[in-house]
CSV table of C-alpha atoms in Angstrom, one decimal:
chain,number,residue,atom,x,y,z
A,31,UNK,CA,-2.4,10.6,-14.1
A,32,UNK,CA,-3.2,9.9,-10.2
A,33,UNK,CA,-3.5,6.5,-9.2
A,34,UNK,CA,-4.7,4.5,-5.6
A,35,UNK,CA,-3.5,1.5,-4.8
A,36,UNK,CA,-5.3,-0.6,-2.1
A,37,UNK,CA,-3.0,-3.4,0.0
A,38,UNK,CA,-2.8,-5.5,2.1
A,39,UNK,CA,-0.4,-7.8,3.9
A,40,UNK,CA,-0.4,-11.3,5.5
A,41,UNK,CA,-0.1,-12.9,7.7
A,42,UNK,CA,-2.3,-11.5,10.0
A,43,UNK,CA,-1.7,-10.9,13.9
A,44,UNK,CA,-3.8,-9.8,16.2
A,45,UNK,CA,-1.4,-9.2,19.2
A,46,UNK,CA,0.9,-6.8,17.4
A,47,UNK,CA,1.4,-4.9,14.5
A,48,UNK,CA,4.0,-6.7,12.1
A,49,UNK,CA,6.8,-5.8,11.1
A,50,UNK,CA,6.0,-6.6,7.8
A,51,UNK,CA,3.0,-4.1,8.0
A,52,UNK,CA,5.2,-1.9,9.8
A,53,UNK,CA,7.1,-1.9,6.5
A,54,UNK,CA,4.6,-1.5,4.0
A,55,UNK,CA,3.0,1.7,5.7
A,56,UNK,CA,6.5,3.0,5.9
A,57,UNK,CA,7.2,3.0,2.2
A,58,UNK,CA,3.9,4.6,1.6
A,59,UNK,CA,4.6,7.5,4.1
A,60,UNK,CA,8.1,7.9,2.7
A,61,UNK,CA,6.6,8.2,-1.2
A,62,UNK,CA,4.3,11.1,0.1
A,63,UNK,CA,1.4,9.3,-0.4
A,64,UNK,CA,-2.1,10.5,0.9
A,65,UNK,CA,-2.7,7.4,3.2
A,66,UNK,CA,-6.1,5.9,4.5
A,67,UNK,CA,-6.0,3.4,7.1
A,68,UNK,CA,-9.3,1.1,6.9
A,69,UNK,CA,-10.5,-2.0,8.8
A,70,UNK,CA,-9.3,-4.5,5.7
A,71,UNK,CA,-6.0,-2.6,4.6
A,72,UNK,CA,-4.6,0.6,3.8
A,73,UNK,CA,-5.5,3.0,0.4
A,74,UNK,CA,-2.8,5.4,-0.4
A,75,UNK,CA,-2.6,7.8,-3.6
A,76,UNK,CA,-0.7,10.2,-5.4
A,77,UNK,CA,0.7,10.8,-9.0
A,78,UNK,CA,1.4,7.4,-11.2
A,79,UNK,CA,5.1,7.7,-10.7
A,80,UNK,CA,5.2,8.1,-7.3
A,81,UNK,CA,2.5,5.2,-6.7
A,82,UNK,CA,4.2,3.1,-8.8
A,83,UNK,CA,8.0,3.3,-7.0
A,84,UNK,CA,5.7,2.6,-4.1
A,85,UNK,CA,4.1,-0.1,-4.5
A,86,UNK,CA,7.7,-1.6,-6.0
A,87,UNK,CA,9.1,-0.7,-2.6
A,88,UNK,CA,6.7,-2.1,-0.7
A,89,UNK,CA,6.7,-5.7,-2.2
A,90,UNK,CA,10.3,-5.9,-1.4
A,91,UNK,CA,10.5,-4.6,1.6
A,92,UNK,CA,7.6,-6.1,2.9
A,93,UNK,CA,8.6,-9.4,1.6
A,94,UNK,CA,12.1,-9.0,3.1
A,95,UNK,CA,9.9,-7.9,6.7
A,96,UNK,CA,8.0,-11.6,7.0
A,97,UNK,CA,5.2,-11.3,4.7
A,98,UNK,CA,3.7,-14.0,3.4
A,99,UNK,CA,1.2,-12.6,1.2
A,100,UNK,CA,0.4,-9.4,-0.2
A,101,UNK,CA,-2.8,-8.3,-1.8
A,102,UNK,CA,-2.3,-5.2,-4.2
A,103,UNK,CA,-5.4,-3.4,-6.1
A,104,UNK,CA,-4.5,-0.1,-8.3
A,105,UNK,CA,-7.0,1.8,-9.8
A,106,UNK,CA,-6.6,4.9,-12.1
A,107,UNK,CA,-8.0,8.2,-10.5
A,108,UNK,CA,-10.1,10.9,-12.4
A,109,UNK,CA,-10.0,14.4,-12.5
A,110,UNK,CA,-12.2,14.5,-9.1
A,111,UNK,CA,-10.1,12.3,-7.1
A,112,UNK,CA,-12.8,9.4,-7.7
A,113,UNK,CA,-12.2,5.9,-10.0
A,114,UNK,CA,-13.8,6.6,-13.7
């Protein structure tokens, strides 16, 4: 099964680029997730397991990094890469 999840982190800066976003791109990148960077937060998928140790990964270590919040959508992909 392929999954995307959709997140975001707060707070938000507009001067610089946190280090707790800093951290959640990074354990993203390191899963070897296909990443999309958007205007209201960053998509990333790949197969279930892979998204999953992800997404664990990233609310620690973005936690650890400053955040405040973070907002977390997963959706399951179908065959075509699209949500059913």
């Amino acid at each position: 099964m392929r999954l995307m999840v959709e997140f975001t982190t707060e707070p938000f800066e507009l001067d610089t680029f946190p280090e707790h976003a800093a951290a959640a791109r990074k354990a993203v990148d390191e899963a070897g997730l296909a990443v999309s960077v958007g205007p209201f937060g960053t998509g990333a998928e790949g197969e279930a397991e892979q998204v999953l140790a992800a997404v664990t990964k990233l609310l620690r270590e973005t936690l650890d990094a400053g955040a405040t919040r973070i907002s977390v959508q997963v959706s399951v992909l179908d065959e075509e890469g699209g949500t059913p």
